Tab-separated table of C-alpha atoms and ligand atoms in Angstrom:
chain	number	residue	atom	x	y	z
A	1	MET	CA	9.456	17.630	-7.532
A	2	SER	CA	8.922	13.967	-6.623
A	3	SER	CA	9.220	14.709	-2.867
A	4	ILE	CA	6.005	16.769	-2.898
A	5	LYS	CA	3.177	15.078	-1.034
A	6	HIS	CA	0.086	14.856	-3.239
A	7	TYR	CA	-3.325	13.361	-2.414
A	8	LEU	CA	-4.418	11.785	-5.689
A	9	GLN	CA	-5.626	8.444	-4.292
A	10	PHE	CA	-6.684	7.324	-0.813
A	11	LYS	CA	-3.499	5.265	-0.412
A	12	ASP	CA	-1.311	8.348	-0.889
A	13	LEU	CA	-1.526	8.607	2.911
A	14	ASP	CA	-0.470	5.565	4.954
A	15	ALA	CA	-2.512	4.294	7.919
A	16	SER	CA	-0.593	6.374	10.458
A	17	GLU	CA	-1.000	9.534	8.368
A	18	CYS	CA	-4.745	8.832	8.067
A	19	ALA	CA	-4.997	8.435	11.844
A	20	TYR	CA	-3.174	11.768	12.274
A	21	VAL	CA	-5.494	13.532	9.795
A	22	PHE	CA	-8.570	12.135	11.607
A	23	GLU	CA	-7.205	13.446	14.937
A	24	ARG	CA	-6.556	16.878	13.426
A	25	ALA	CA	-10.005	16.881	11.802
A	26	ALA	CA	-11.546	16.309	15.252
A	27	PHE	CA	-9.443	19.160	16.728
A	28	ILE	CA	-10.279	21.533	13.846
A	29	LYS	CA	-13.979	20.623	14.065
A	30	ARG	CA	-14.021	21.358	17.823
A	31	LYS	CA	-12.527	24.811	17.136
A	32	PHE	CA	-15.167	25.469	14.442
A	33	LYS	CA	-18.029	24.394	16.724
A	34	ALA	CA	-16.695	26.593	19.549
A	35	VAL	CA	-16.478	29.531	17.085
A	36	GLU	CA	-12.747	29.851	17.857
A	37	LYS	CA	-10.337	31.172	15.237
A	38	TYR	CA	-7.828	28.668	13.892
A	39	GLN	CA	-5.793	30.276	11.136
A	40	PRO	CA	-2.555	28.414	10.383
A	41	PHE	CA	-2.694	29.690	6.769
A	42	ALA	CA	-2.939	33.404	7.671
A	43	ASP	CA	0.727	34.377	8.064
A	44	PRO	CA	2.124	33.810	5.528
A	45	ASP	CA	-1.108	33.796	3.583
A	46	ARG	CA	-1.605	30.495	1.699
A	47	THR	CA	-3.631	30.201	-1.489
A	48	LEU	CA	-5.549	27.218	-2.828
A	49	ALA	CA	-6.393	27.004	-6.550
A	50	MET	CA	-9.565	24.973	-7.164
A	51	ILE	CA	-10.038	23.647	-10.702
A	52	PHE	CA	-13.459	22.241	-11.585
A	53	GLU	CA	-14.054	20.435	-14.867
A	54	LYS	CA	-17.271	18.905	-13.435
A	55	ALA	CA	-20.081	20.397	-11.331
A	56	SER	CA	-19.896	20.533	-7.526
A	57	THR	CA	-21.689	21.842	-4.455
A	58	ARG	CA	-20.041	20.152	-1.442
A	59	THR	CA	-16.487	20.019	-2.747
A	60	ARG	CA	-16.495	23.690	-3.729
A	61	VAL	CA	-18.099	24.974	-0.537
A	62	SER	CA	-16.064	22.757	1.784
A	63	PHE	CA	-12.679	23.645	0.258
A	64	GLU	CA	-13.490	27.343	-0.198
A	65	ALA	CA	-15.050	27.919	3.226
A	66	GLY	CA	-12.383	25.730	4.849
A	67	MET	CA	-9.507	27.641	3.283
A	68	TYR	CA	-10.924	31.050	4.312
A	69	GLN	CA	-11.603	29.808	7.849
A	70	MET	CA	-7.935	28.757	8.097
A	71	GLY	CA	-6.836	32.252	7.112
A	72	GLY	CA	-5.963	31.487	3.491
A	73	SER	CA	-7.439	32.434	0.117
A	74	VAL	CA	-8.829	30.593	-2.905
A	75	VAL	CA	-8.819	30.989	-6.671
A	76	HIS	CA	-11.694	29.237	-8.468
A	77	LEU	CA	-11.202	28.054	-12.058
A	78	THR	CA	-13.447	26.086	-14.392
A	79	THR	CA	-12.882	24.649	-17.844
A	80	GLY	CA	-15.217	27.245	-19.348
A	81	ASP	CA	-13.574	30.326	-17.859
A	82	SER	CA	-9.905	29.370	-18.183
A	83	GLN	CA	-7.498	28.285	-20.916
A	84	LEU	CA	-8.071	24.685	-19.778
A	85	GLY	CA	-11.172	24.737	-21.987
A	86	ARG	CA	-9.102	25.980	-24.936
A	87	ALA	CA	-6.718	23.020	-24.918
A	88	GLU	CA	-3.749	24.537	-23.073
A	89	PRO	CA	-1.740	21.419	-22.154
A	90	ILE	CA	-2.346	20.204	-18.614
A	91	GLU	CA	1.430	20.142	-18.019
A	92	ASP	CA	1.731	23.847	-18.911
A	93	SER	CA	-1.292	24.720	-16.754
A	94	ALA	CA	0.351	22.883	-13.840
A	95	ARG	CA	3.689	24.659	-14.297
A	96	VAL	CA	1.999	28.080	-14.321
A	97	ILE	CA	-0.682	27.667	-11.651
A	98	SER	CA	1.698	25.988	-9.195
A	99	ARG	CA	4.123	28.951	-9.375
A	100	MET	CA	1.425	31.248	-7.966
A	101	VAL	CA	-0.399	29.221	-5.310
A	102	ASP	CA	0.502	26.891	-2.431
A	103	LEU	CA	-1.965	24.074	-3.069
A	104	VAL	CA	-4.186	22.873	-5.937
A	105	MET	CA	-7.450	20.911	-5.817
A	106	ILE	CA	-8.725	19.418	-9.085
A	107	ARG	CA	-12.029	17.790	-10.055
A	108	THR	CA	-11.740	16.261	-13.501
A	109	TYR	CA	-12.341	13.206	-15.698
A	110	GLU	CA	-9.455	10.735	-16.109
A	111	GLN	CA	-7.115	10.044	-13.188
A	112	SER	CA	-4.248	10.284	-15.709
A	113	LYS	CA	-5.036	13.999	-16.088
A	114	ILE	CA	-4.584	14.777	-12.389
A	115	GLU	CA	-1.440	12.627	-12.359
A	116	SER	CA	0.024	14.666	-15.248
A	117	PHE	CA	-0.847	17.869	-13.427
A	118	ALA	CA	0.797	16.613	-10.217
A	119	ALA	CA	3.924	15.485	-12.082
A	120	HIS	CA	4.460	19.069	-13.289
A	121	SER	CA	3.317	20.884	-10.143
A	122	ARG	CA	5.602	22.628	-7.633
A	123	VAL	CA	2.936	22.330	-4.926
A	124	PRO	CA	0.720	19.554	-3.494
A	125	VAL	CA	-2.270	18.499	-5.608
A	126	ILE	CA	-5.521	17.112	-4.125
A	127	ASN	CA	-8.005	14.926	-6.007
A	128	GLY	CA	-11.466	16.510	-5.666
A	129	LEU	CA	-12.976	13.609	-7.713
A	130	THR	CA	-11.956	11.838	-10.901
A	131	ASN	CA	-13.714	9.096	-12.868
A	132	GLU	CA	-11.645	6.592	-10.883
A	133	PHE	CA	-11.423	7.973	-7.312
A	134	HIS	CA	-12.960	10.318	-4.722
A	135	PRO	CA	-10.483	10.146	-1.820
A	136	CYS	CA	-11.572	13.323	0.027
A	137	GLN	CA	-15.089	11.888	0.282
A	138	ILE	CA	-13.941	8.602	1.809
A	139	LEU	CA	-11.674	10.480	4.224
A	140	ALA	CA	-14.768	12.373	5.432
A	141	ASP	CA	-16.887	9.195	5.451
A	142	ILE	CA	-14.437	7.286	7.636
A	143	PHE	CA	-14.025	10.296	9.935
A	144	THR	CA	-17.832	10.307	10.251
A	145	PHE	CA	-17.891	6.560	10.992
A	146	ILE	CA	-15.236	7.035	13.707
A	147	GLU	CA	-17.239	9.880	15.292
A	148	HIS	CA	-20.356	7.700	15.500
A	149	ARG	CA	-18.938	4.212	16.104
A	150	GLY	CA	-15.184	4.375	16.818
A	151	SER	CA	-12.480	2.622	14.786
A	152	ILE	CA	-13.476	1.170	11.411
A	153	LYS	CA	-10.834	-1.573	11.670
A	154	GLY	CA	-12.411	-5.024	11.383
A	155	LYS	CA	-15.825	-3.622	10.401
A	156	VAL	CA	-17.977	-4.469	7.365
A	157	VAL	CA	-19.027	-1.781	4.870
A	158	ALA	CA	-21.709	-2.780	2.340
A	159	TRP	CA	-21.391	-1.072	-1.048
A	160	VAL	CA	-24.645	-1.313	-3.026
A	161	GLY	CA	-24.631	0.017	-6.596
A	162	ASP	CA	-22.162	1.115	-9.220
A	163	GLY	CA	-18.534	-0.077	-9.234
A	164	ASN	CA	-17.507	3.579	-9.589
A	165	ASN	CA	-15.029	6.137	-8.195
A	166	MET	CA	-16.564	5.850	-4.703
A	167	ALA	CA	-16.475	2.031	-4.739
A	168	ASN	CA	-12.834	2.012	-5.890
A	169	THR	CA	-11.874	4.385	-3.109
A	170	TRP	CA	-13.697	2.319	-0.455
A	171	LEU	CA	-11.657	-0.702	-1.600
A	172	GLN	CA	-8.375	1.207	-1.230
A	173	ALA	CA	-9.411	2.417	2.217
A	174	ALA	CA	-10.351	-1.128	3.271
A	175	GLU	CA	-6.973	-2.493	2.221
A	176	LEU	CA	-5.154	0.326	4.025
A	177	LEU	CA	-7.184	0.488	7.240
A	178	GLY	CA	-8.136	-3.178	7.710
A	179	PHE	CA	-11.878	-3.469	7.135
A	180	THR	CA	-13.947	-5.404	4.562
A	181	VAL	CA	-16.221	-4.097	1.811
A	182	HIS	CA	-19.176	-6.242	0.754
A	183	VAL	CA	-19.769	-5.178	-2.841
A	184	SER	CA	-22.963	-5.769	-4.815
A	185	THR	CA	-23.269	-4.282	-8.298
A	186	PRO	CA	-25.415	-5.231	-11.299
A	187	GLY	CA	-23.675	-7.367	-13.923
A	188	GLY	CA	-21.471	-5.234	-16.160
A	189	TYR	CA	-20.821	-2.627	-13.439
A	190	GLU	CA	-18.447	-4.651	-11.231
A	191	VAL	CA	-15.442	-3.222	-9.389
A	192	ASP	CA	-12.086	-3.905	-10.986
A	193	PRO	CA	-9.328	-4.446	-8.376
A	194	VAL	CA	-6.619	-3.389	-10.841
A	195	LEU	CA	-8.390	-0.112	-11.624
A	196	ALA	CA	-9.134	0.346	-7.915
A	197	GLY	CA	-5.437	-0.133	-7.168
A	198	VAL	CA	-5.808	-2.880	-4.535
A	199	LYS	CA	-3.498	-5.873	-4.234
A	200	ASP	CA	-5.239	-7.750	-1.422
A	201	ARG	CA	-8.455	-9.208	-2.783
A	202	GLY	CA	-9.334	-10.176	0.798
A	203	CYS	CA	-10.317	-6.549	1.472
A	204	TYR	CA	-13.604	-7.053	-0.398
A	205	LYS	CA	-16.211	-9.734	-1.144
A	206	VAL	CA	-18.621	-9.746	-4.072
A	207	PHE	CA	-22.356	-10.552	-3.696
A	208	LYS	CA	-24.913	-10.928	-6.480
A	209	ASP	CA	-27.780	-10.084	-4.164
A	210	PRO	CA	-27.494	-6.624	-2.555
A	211	ARG	CA	-29.416	-7.836	0.536
A	212	GLU	CA	-26.731	-10.470	1.113
A	213	ALA	CA	-24.056	-7.771	0.829
A	214	CYS	CA	-25.864	-5.831	3.580
A	215	ALA	CA	-26.153	-8.827	5.919
A	216	GLY	CA	-24.282	-8.056	9.141
A	217	ALA	CA	-22.857	-4.764	7.803
A	218	ASP	CA	-21.812	-1.950	10.170
A	219	LEU	CA	-22.312	0.629	7.432
A	220	VAL	CA	-24.430	0.539	4.269
A	221	THR	CA	-23.519	2.996	1.548
A	222	THR	CA	-24.419	3.748	-2.045
A	223	ASP	CA	-24.109	6.421	-4.729
A	224	VAL	CA	-25.914	7.627	-7.853
A	225	TRP	CA	-26.546	5.084	-10.607
A	226	THR	CA	-25.005	7.426	-13.193
A	227	SER	CA	-21.875	9.367	-12.327
A	228	MET	CA	-20.862	12.658	-13.939
A	229	GLY	CA	-19.464	12.040	-17.397
A	230	PHE	CA	-21.570	8.879	-17.959
A	231	GLU	CA	-24.908	10.592	-18.665
A	232	ALA	CA	-25.243	8.923	-22.095
A	233	GLU	CA	-25.678	5.589	-20.257
A	234	ASN	CA	-28.513	6.905	-18.098
A	235	GLU	CA	-31.364	4.860	-19.576
A	236	ALA	CA	-29.438	1.570	-19.658
A	237	ARG	CA	-28.329	2.154	-16.076
A	238	ARG	CA	-31.854	2.878	-14.836
A	239	LYS	CA	-32.879	-0.586	-16.027
A	240	ALA	CA	-29.769	-2.413	-14.820
A	241	PHE	CA	-29.802	-0.841	-11.324
A	242	ALA	CA	-33.531	-1.144	-10.547
A	243	GLN	CA	-32.916	-3.791	-7.824
A	244	TRP	CA	-30.025	-1.808	-6.287
A	245	CYS	CA	-32.060	0.652	-4.236
A	246	VAL	CA	-31.089	0.783	-0.557
A	247	ASP	CA	-34.454	0.491	1.162
A	248	GLU	CA	-35.665	-0.497	4.620
A	249	ASN	CA	-35.446	-4.222	3.762
A	250	MET	CA	-31.783	-3.883	2.957
A	251	MET	CA	-31.154	-1.875	6.125
A	252	ARG	CA	-32.945	-4.576	8.141
A	253	ALA	CA	-30.434	-7.134	6.806
A	254	ALA	CA	-27.573	-5.042	8.207
A	255	LYS	CA	-26.665	-4.803	11.916
A	256	ALA	CA	-29.336	-3.159	14.049
A	257	ASP	CA	-27.047	-0.179	14.677
A	258	ALA	CA	-25.766	0.059	11.083
A	259	LEU	CA	-25.221	3.545	9.689
A	260	PHE	CA	-26.293	4.689	6.224
A	261	MET	CA	-24.062	6.993	4.149
A	262	HIS	CA	-24.303	8.581	0.709
A	263	CYS	CA	-21.762	11.064	-0.667
A	264	LEU	CA	-24.631	13.145	-2.160
A	265	PRO	CA	-26.215	14.419	-4.314
A	266	ALA	CA	-28.845	11.668	-3.908
A	267	HIS	CA	-31.845	10.605	-5.967
A	268	ARG	CA	-34.586	9.431	-3.609
A	269	GLY	CA	-36.476	6.507	-5.157
A	270	GLU	CA	-33.475	5.451	-7.267
A	271	GLU	CA	-30.339	4.340	-5.379
A	272	VAL	CA	-31.908	4.999	-1.953
A	273	SER	CA	-35.443	5.246	-0.584
A	274	ALA	CA	-36.559	8.450	1.140
A	275	GLU	CA	-37.263	6.386	4.302
A	276	VAL	CA	-33.602	5.346	4.518
A	277	ILE	CA	-31.824	8.577	3.604
A	278	ASP	CA	-34.178	10.627	5.787
A	279	GLY	CA	-34.394	7.938	8.469
A	280	PRO	CA	-32.702	7.430	11.867
A	281	GLN	CA	-29.732	5.404	10.614
A	282	SER	CA	-28.703	7.999	8.024
A	283	VAL	CA	-25.708	10.227	8.831
A	284	VAL	CA	-25.527	11.917	5.428
A	285	TRP	CA	-25.619	15.493	6.773
A	286	ASP	CA	-22.760	14.841	9.222
A	287	GLU	CA	-20.943	13.185	6.334
A	288	ALA	CA	-21.376	16.267	4.128
A	289	GLU	CA	-20.288	18.665	6.910
A	290	ASN	CA	-17.268	16.514	7.671
A	291	ARG	CA	-15.968	17.057	4.134
A	292	MET	CA	-14.905	20.482	5.357
A	293	HIS	CA	-13.301	19.408	8.632
A	294	ALA	CA	-11.471	16.437	7.070
A	295	GLN	CA	-10.193	18.526	4.149
A	296	LYS	CA	-9.012	21.318	6.461
A	297	ALA	CA	-6.968	18.671	8.296
A	298	LEU	CA	-5.705	17.269	4.980
A	299	MET	CA	-4.655	20.715	3.709
A	300	GLU	CA	-2.948	21.453	7.027
A	301	TYR	CA	-1.009	18.180	6.781
A	302	LEU	CA	0.018	18.668	3.138
A	303	LEU	CA	1.178	22.252	3.741
A	304	LEU	CA	2.530	22.170	7.290
A	305	GLY	CA	3.254	18.482	7.985
A	306	ARG	CA	2.769	16.996	11.449
A	307	LEU	CA	2.330	19.637	14.117
A	308	ALA	CA	3.722	18.833	17.553
B	1	CP	N1	-20.083	14.494	-2.625
B	1	CP	C1	-19.597	15.443	-3.454
B	1	CP	O1	-18.419	15.413	-3.887
B	1	CP	O2	-20.479	16.420	-3.750
B	1	CP	P1	-20.337	17.566	-4.850
B	1	CP	O3	-20.377	16.914	-6.196
B	1	CP	O4	-21.488	18.472	-4.593
B	1	CP	O5	-18.997	18.260	-4.654
B	2	NVA	N1	-19.958	8.983	-8.317
B	2	NVA	C1	-20.442	10.346	-8.360
B	2	NVA	C2	-20.043	11.074	-7.123
B	2	NVA	C3	-20.493	12.513	-7.063
B	2	NVA	C4	-20.020	13.227	-5.843
B	2	NVA	C5	-19.909	11.026	-9.612
B	2	NVA	O1	-18.751	10.808	-9.964
B	2	NVA	O2	-20.664	11.769	-10.241
């Protein structure tokens, strides 16, 4: 079972595999835009099981629509409507589900849970968000950066806000693909390189002042102050993060042609001002759409490998 290719963290693909997936995403997106059929999962029919233990709009729609467009099918499971919510062991769920489908996508809490599932799965498992990582999102974000600005190698990405699953994944991507993340978080919400799984501390720099983190950045990005599963900390976080709102002043500190990204859903007036997210530097709608194209390319790679 160890030879199965899973996508549990960003670094589960190496740099050359990432480059391949970005190329395929561009090809698959062109087909979609031209309204041309591209159905590598039609014969034999491939099935994706999607397991959601947390809410989702983009991840659900992008995987489900993407799978159908490629000629495959999906099965949608949540904690509430499956035995997962009645304490069936994750290992047993993995053994059973992976005997009936070709691919599994999971959105859950601890990374250890998705790792246990993958260890007992006969088919590839994709991380659709855990407390620690959100690799499909960063795959789409970097694909979006490449579309707008070319290679991300050597560039500066400013991360303003929580040292969360998105921040951890940006750090992994920076180490793998050779760019730098300027991180600014409030005290107590810092990134942890061990948790993020990065060895090279040169892939990121820490700034107390978020405006300094944005200085000279090619891309400014942020996320909600309170991630799913941390709602009990909402009030404390509102106070701690008050200065970590990406506004026009912060964008002015970045390069004149800097892009703004946000994985969404966003809270205007909290982590980002309406002027920025709805302004000319924002590419958040491309970013959201590209979840589907990037994940179609990822699923194609995990199921079919490199195509000639
Ligand atoms: N960005 C993202 O993963 O969105 P959803 O929570 O809507 O899936
Ligand atoms: N950091 C956020 C991302 C949501 C897509 C969360 O985990 O809730």
